[in-house]
CSV table of C-alpha atoms and ligand atoms in Angstrom, one decimal:
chain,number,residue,atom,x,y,z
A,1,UNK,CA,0.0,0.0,0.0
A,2,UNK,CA,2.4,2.4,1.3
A,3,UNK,CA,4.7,2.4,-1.7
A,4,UNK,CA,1.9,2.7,-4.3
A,5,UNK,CA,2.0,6.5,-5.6
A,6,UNK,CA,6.1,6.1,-5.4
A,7,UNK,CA,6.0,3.4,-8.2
A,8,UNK,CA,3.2,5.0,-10.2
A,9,UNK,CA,5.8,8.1,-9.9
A,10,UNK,CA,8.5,6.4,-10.8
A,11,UNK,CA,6.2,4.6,-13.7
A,12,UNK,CA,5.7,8.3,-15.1
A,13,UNK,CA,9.8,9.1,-14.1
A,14,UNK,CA,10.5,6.7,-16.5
A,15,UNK,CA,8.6,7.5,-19.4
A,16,UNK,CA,9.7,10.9,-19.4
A,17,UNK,CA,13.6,10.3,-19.5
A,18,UNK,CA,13.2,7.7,-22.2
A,19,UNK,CA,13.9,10.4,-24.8
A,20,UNK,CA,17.2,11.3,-23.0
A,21,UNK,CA,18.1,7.4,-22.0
A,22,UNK,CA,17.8,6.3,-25.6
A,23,UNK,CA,20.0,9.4,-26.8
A,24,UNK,CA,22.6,8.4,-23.9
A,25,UNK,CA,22.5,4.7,-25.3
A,26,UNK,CA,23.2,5.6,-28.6
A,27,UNK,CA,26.3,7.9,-27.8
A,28,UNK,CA,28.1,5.5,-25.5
A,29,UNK,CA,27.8,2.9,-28.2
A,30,UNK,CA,29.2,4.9,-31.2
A,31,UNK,CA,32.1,6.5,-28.3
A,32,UNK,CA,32.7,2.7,-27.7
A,33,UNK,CA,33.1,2.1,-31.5
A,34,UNK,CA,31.6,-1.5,-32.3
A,35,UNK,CA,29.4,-1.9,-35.1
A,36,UNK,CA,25.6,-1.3,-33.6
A,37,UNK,CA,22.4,0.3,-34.6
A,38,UNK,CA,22.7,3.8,-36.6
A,39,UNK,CA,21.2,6.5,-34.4
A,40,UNK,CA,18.6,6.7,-37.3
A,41,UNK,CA,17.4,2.8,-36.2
A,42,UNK,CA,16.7,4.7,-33.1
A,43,UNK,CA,15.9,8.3,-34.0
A,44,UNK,CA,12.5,8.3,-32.0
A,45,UNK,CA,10.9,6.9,-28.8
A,46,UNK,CA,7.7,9.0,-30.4
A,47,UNK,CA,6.7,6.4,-32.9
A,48,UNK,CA,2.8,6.3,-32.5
A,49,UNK,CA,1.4,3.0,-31.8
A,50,UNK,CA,-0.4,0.9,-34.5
A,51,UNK,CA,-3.8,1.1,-35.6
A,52,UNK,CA,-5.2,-2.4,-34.3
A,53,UNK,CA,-7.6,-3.7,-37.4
A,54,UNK,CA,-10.7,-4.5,-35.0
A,55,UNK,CA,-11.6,-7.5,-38.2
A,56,UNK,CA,-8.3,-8.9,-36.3
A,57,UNK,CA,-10.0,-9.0,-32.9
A,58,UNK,CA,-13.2,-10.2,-34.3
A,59,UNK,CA,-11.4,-13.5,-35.8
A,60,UNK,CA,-10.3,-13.9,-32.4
A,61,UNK,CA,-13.9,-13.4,-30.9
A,62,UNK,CA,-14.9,-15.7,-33.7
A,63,UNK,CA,-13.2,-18.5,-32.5
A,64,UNK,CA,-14.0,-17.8,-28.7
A,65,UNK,CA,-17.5,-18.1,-29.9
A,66,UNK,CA,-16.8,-21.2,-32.1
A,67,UNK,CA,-15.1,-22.7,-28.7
A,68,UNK,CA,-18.4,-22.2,-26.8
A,69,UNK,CA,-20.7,-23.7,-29.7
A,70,UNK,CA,-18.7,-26.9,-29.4
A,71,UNK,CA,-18.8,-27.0,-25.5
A,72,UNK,CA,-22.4,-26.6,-24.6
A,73,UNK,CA,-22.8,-23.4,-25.3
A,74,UNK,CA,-19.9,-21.6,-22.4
A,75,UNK,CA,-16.7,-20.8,-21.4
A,76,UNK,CA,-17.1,-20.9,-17.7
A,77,UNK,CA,-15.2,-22.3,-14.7
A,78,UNK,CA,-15.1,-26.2,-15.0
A,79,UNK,CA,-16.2,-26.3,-18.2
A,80,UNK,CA,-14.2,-27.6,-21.3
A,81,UNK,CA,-15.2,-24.3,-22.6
A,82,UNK,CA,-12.6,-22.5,-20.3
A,83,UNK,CA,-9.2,-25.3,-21.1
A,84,UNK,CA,-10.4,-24.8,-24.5
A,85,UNK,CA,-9.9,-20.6,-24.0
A,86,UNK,CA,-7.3,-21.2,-22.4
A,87,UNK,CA,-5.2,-23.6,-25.3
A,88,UNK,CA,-6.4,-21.2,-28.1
A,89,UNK,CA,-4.7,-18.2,-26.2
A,90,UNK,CA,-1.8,-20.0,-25.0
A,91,UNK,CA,-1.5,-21.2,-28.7
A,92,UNK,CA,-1.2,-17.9,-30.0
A,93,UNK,CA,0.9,-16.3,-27.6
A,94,UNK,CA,3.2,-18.8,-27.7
A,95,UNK,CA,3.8,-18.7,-31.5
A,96,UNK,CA,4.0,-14.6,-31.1
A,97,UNK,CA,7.2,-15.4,-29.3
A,98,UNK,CA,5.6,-15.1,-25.4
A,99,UNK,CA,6.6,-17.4,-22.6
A,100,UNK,CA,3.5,-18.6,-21.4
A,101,UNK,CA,2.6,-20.6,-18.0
A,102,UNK,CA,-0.4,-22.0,-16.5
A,103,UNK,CA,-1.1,-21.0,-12.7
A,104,UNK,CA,-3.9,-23.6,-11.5
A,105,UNK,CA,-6.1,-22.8,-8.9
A,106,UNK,CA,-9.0,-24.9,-7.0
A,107,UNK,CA,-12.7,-23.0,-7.0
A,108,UNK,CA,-15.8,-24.7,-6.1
A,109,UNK,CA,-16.6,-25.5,-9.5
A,110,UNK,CA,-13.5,-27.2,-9.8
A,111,UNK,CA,-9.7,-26.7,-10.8
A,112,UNK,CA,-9.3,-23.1,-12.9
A,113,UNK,CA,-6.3,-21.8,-14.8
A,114,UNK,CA,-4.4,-18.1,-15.1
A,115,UNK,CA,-2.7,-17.8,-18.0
A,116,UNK,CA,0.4,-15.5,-18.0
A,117,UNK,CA,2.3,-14.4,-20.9
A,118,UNK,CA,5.7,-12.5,-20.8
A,119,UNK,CA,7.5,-11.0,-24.0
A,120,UNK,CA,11.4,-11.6,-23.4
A,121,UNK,CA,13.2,-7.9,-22.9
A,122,UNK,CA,12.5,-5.1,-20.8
A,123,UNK,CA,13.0,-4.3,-17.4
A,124,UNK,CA,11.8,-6.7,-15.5
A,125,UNK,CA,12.1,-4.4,-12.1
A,126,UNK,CA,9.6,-2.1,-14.1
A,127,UNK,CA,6.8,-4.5,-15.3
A,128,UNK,CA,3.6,-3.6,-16.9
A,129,UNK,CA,0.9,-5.6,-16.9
A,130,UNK,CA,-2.2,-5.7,-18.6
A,131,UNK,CA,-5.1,-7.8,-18.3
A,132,UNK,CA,-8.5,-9.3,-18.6
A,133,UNK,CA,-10.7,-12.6,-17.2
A,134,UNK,CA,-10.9,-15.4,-19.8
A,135,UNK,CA,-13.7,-17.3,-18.4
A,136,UNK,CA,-17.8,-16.6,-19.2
A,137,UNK,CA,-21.0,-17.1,-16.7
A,138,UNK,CA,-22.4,-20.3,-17.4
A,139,UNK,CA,-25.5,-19.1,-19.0
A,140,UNK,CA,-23.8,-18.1,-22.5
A,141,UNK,CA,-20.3,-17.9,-24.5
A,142,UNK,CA,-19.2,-14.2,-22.8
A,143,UNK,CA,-18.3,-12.6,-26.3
A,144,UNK,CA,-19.0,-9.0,-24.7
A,145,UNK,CA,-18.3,-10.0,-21.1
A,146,UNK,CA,-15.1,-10.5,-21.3
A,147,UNK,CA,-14.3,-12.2,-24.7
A,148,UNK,CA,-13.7,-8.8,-26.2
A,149,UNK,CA,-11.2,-7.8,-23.7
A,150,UNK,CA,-9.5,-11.3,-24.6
A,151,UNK,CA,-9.3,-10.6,-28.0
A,152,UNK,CA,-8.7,-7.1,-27.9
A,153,UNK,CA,-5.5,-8.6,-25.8
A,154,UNK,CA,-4.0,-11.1,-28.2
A,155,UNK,CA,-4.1,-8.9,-30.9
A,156,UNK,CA,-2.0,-6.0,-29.3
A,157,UNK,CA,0.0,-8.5,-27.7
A,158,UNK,CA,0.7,-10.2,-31.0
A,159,UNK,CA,0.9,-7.1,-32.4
A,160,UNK,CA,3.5,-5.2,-29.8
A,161,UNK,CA,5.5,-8.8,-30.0
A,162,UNK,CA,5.2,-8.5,-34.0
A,163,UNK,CA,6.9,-4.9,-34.2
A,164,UNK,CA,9.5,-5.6,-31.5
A,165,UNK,CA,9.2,-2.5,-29.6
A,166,UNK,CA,12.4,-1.4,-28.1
A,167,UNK,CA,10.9,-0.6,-24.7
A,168,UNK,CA,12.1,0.2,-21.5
A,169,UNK,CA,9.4,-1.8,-19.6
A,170,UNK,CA,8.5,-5.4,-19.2
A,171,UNK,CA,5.5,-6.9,-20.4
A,172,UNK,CA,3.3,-9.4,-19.2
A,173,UNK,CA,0.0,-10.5,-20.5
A,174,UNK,CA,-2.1,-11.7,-18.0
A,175,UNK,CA,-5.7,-14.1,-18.7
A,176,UNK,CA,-7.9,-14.8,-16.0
A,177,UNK,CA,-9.4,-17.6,-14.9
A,178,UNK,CA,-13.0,-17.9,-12.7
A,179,UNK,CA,-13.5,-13.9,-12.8
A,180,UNK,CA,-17.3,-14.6,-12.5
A,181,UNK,CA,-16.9,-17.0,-9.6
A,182,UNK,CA,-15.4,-13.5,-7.8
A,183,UNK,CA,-12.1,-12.6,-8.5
A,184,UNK,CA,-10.7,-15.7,-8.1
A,185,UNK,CA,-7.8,-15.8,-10.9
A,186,UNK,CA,-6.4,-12.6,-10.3
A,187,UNK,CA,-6.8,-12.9,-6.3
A,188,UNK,CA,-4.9,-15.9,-6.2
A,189,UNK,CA,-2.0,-14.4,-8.5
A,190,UNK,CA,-2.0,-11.5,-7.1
A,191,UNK,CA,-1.7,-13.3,-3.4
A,192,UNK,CA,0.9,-16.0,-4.9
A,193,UNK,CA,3.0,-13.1,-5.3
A,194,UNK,CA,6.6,-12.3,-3.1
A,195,UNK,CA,6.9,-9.0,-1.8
A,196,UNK,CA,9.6,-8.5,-3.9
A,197,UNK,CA,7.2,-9.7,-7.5
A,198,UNK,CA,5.0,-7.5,-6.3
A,199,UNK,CA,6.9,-4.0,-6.1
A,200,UNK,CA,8.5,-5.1,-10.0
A,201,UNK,CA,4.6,-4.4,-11.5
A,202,UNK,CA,4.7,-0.7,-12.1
A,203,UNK,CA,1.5,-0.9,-13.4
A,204,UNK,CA,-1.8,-3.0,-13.8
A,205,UNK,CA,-4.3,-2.3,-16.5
A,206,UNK,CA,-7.4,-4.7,-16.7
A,207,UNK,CA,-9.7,-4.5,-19.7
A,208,UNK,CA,-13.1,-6.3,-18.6
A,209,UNK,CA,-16.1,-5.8,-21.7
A,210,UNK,CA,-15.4,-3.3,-24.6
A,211,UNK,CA,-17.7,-4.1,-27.2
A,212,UNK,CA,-21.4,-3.6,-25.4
A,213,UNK,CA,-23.8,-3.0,-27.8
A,214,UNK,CA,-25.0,0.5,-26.6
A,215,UNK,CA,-22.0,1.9,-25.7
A,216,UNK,CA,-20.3,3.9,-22.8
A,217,UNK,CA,-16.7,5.1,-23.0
A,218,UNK,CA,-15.5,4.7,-19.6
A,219,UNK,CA,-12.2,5.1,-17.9
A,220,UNK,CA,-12.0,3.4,-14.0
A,221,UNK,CA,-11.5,6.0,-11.4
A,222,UNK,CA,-11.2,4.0,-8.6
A,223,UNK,CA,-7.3,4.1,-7.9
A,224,UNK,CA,-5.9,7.4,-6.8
A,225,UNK,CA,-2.5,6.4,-6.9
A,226,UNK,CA,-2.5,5.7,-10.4
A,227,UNK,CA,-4.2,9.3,-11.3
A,228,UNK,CA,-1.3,9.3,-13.8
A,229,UNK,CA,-2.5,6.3,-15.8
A,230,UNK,CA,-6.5,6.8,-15.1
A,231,UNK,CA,-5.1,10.6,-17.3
A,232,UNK,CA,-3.3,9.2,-20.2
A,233,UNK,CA,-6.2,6.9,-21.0
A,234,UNK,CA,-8.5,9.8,-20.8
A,235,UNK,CA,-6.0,11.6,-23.1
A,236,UNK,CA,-5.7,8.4,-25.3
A,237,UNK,CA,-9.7,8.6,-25.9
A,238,UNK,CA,-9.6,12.1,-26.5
A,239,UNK,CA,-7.0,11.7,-29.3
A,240,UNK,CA,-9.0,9.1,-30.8
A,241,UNK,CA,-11.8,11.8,-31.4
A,242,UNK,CA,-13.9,10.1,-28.3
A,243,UNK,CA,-15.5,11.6,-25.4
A,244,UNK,CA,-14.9,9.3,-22.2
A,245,UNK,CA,-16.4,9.1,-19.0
A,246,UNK,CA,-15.5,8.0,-15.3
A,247,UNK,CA,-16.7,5.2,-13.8
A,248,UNK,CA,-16.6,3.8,-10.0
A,249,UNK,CA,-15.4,0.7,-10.7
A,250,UNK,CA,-16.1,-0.3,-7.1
A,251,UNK,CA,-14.2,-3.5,-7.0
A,252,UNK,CA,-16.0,-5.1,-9.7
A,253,UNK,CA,-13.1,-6.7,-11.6
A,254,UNK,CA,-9.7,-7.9,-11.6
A,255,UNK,CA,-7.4,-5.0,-10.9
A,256,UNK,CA,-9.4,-5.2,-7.5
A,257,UNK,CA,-6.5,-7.8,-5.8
A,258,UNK,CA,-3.8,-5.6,-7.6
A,259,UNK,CA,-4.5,-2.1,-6.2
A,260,UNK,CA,-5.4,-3.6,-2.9
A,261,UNK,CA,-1.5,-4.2,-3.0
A,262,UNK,CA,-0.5,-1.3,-3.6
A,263,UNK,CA,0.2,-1.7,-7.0
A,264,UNK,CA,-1.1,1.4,-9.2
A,265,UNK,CA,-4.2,0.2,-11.3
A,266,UNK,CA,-6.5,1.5,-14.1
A,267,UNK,CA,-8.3,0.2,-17.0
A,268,UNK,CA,-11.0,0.5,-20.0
A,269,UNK,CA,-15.0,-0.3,-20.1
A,270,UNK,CA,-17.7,0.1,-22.4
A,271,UNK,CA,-20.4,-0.8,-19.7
A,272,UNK,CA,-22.5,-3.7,-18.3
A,273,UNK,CA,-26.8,-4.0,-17.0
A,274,UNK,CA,-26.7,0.0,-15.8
A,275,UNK,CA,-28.5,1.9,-18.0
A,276,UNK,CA,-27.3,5.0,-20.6
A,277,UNK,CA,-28.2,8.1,-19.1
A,278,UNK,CA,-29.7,11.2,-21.5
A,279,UNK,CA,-26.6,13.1,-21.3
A,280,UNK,CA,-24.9,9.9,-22.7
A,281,UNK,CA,-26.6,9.4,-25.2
A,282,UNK,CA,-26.3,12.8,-26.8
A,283,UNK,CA,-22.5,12.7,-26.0
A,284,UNK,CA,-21.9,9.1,-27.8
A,285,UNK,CA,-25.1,8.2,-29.3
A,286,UNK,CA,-27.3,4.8,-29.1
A,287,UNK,CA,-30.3,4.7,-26.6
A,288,UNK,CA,-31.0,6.4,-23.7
A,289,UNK,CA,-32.5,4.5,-20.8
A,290,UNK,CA,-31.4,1.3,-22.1
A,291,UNK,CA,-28.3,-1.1,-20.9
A,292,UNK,CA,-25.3,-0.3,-22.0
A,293,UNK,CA,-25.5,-4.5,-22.5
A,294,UNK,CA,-28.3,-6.0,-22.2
A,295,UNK,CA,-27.2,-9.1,-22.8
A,296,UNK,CA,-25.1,-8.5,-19.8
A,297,UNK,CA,-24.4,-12.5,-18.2
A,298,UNK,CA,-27.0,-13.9,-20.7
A,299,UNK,CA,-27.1,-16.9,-23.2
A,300,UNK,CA,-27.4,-13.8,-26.1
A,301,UNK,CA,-24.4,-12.4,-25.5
A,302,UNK,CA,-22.7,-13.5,-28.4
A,303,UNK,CA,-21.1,-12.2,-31.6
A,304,UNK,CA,-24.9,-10.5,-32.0
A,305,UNK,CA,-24.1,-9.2,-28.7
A,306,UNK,CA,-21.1,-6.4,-30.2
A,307,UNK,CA,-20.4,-3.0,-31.0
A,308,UNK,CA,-17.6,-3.2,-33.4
A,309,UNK,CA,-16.5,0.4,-33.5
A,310,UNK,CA,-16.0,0.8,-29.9
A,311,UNK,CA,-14.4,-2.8,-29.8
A,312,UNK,CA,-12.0,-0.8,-32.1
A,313,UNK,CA,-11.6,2.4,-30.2
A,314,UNK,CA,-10.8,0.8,-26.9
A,315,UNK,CA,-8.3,-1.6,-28.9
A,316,UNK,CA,-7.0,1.4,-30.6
A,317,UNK,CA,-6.6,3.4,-27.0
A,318,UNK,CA,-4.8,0.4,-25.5
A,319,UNK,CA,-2.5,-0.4,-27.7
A,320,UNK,CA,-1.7,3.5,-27.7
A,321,UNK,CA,-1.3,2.9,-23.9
A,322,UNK,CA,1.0,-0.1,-23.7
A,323,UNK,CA,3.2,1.6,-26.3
A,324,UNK,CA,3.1,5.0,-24.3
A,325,UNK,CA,3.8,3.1,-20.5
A,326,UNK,CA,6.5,0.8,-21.8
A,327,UNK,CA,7.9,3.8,-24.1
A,328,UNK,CA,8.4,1.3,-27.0
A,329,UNK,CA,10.5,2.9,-29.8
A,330,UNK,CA,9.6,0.4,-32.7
A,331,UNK,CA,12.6,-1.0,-34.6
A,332,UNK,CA,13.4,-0.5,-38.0
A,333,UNK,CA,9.8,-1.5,-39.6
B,401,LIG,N1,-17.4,-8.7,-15.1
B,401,LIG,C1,-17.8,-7.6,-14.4
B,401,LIG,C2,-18.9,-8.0,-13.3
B,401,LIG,O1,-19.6,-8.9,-13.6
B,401,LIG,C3,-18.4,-6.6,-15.3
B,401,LIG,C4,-18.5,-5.3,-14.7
B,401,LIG,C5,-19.5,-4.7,-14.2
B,401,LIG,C6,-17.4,-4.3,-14.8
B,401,LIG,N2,-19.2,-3.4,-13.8
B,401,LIG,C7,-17.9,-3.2,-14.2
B,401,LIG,C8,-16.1,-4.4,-15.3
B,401,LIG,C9,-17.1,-2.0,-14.1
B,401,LIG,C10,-15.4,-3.3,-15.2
B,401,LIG,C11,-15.9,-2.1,-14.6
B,401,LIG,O2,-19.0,-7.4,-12.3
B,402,CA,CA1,-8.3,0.4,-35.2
B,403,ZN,ZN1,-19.1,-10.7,-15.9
């Protein structure tokens, strides 16, 4: 707890002396003389992050849904809808270059599975982290809630791994399990943590439904030590020409276990059974006095169940983010 706004501090430090570090590098390695990178391979840590293709992250949601038709219908805890999640993202990660492991847990309805995904490189004493649950309610295949923040996941992380970012910062990918069961997943990583494991994650971001069909825009407000991060994907909306929103996350998903740690937290939402106020409605369109999803934890909630263009804005705005807090210059391209 205590240390919590020193790491988001030194979080931010860090991004702001990339510009300088990289410029040091380069000098001490053309002083030293051996045959490395022209400065012009590493002329900028300003190169923007990619455009993510939402038809990407739809294939993936494709074959989350496709996973659930061919397991009665779910993705949930127990289920061979879940393993089945969890080999198609292992599967892909792995092949993106990741190194993936499996952290098993028990729950009441039986034995659940986080998987965690680290690129190679980066300063592992400065980790960023970003995440989302894996698993659906048992009523339906959870495209909105949380297959979207899944898929929006393996594509950037394919995609960061893909353009070999020259960042500062670790990475880790995290996919939890039994979410819906309360937390359970990223409770027990977060609590299987040392002391030390825990004050190397500069920062958690969880991304927990971005596709509902009437959508809201909404950044999570529920950390202040991480003010910092809660601003930049305010910023990060606002540069992609959309209005966002606070909401009180109050507990509700898996950065939960991480800020209770101390660890600085924030994180993306496009909204869940509330309704759309008025005022919303005029700001982003769609219906007023509706759900945001109301297929919210129900058998529809599949690939009917989406709003494609904020699937892709909140793809967009991450990736934007990841490159920003691991201030990834991209390599010769
Ligand atoms: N899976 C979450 C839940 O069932 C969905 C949710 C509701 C949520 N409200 C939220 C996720 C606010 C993030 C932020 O509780
Ligand atoms: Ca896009
Ligand atoms: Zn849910």
């Amino acid at each position: 707890m205590r240390s919590s706004s020193t790491r988001a501090t030194s979080l931010r430090a860090g991004l702001a002396g990339l510009a300088s570090i990289s410029v040091l590098a380069v000098a001490t390695a053309t002083a030293a003389g051996p045959a490395v990178a022209t400065p012009a391979d590493h002329a900028t840590s300003e190169v923007a992050a990619p455009d993510i293709n939402v038809d990407d992250v739809v294939a993936h949601l494709e074959e989350l849904q496709s996973i659930a038709d061919a397991n009665g219908g779910n993705r949930n805890t127990g289920e061979p809808g879940y393993q089945a999640s969890v080999d198609y993202v292992q599967t892909k990660l792995d092949a993106a270059g990741y190194e993936t492991r499996i952290q098993e847990f028990e729950t009441a309805q039986g034995t659940s599975y986080n998987l965690i995904a680290d690129l190679p490189g980066g300063d592992e004493a400065s980790t960023v982290m970003l995440g989302g649950h894996l698993d659906s309610v048992g009523a339906g295949p959870g495209i909105n809630d949380n297959g979207t923040g899944s898929a929006a996941l393996i594509e950037i992380a394919e995609t960061y791994a893909a353009q070999n970012p020259d960042g500062a910062q670790h990475v880790r990918f995290a996919f939890w399990g039994a979410e819906e069961l309360g937390l359970l997943g990223s409770t027990h990583y977060v609590e299987s943590l040392s002391s030390d494991e825990a004050s190397q994650i500069s920062a958690y971001a969880n991304f927990d439904m971005l596709g509902s069909p009437n959508p809201g825009y909404f950044v999570y407000d529920d950390d202040p030590s991480a003010t910092d991060l809660r601003d930049d994907l305010t910023e990060l909306y606002t540069a992609a020409g959309t209005e966002s929103a606070y909401v009180d996350v109050d507990g509700r998903s898996d950065h939960a276990a991480f800020m209770q740690a101390g660890i600085p937290t924030a994180g993306t939402f496009s909204g869940a059974e509330e309704l759309k106020t008025k005022a919303e409605a005029e700001m982003w369109g769609g219906e007023a006095g509706a759900a945001y999803d109301p297929c919210y934890h129900s058998a529809c909630d599949t690939m009917d169940n989406l709003d494609t263009e904020a699937l892709d804005v909140n793809a967009d705005v991450i990736a934007a983010a990841l490159w920003q807090w691991t201030a990834g210059s991209t390599k010769s391209q």
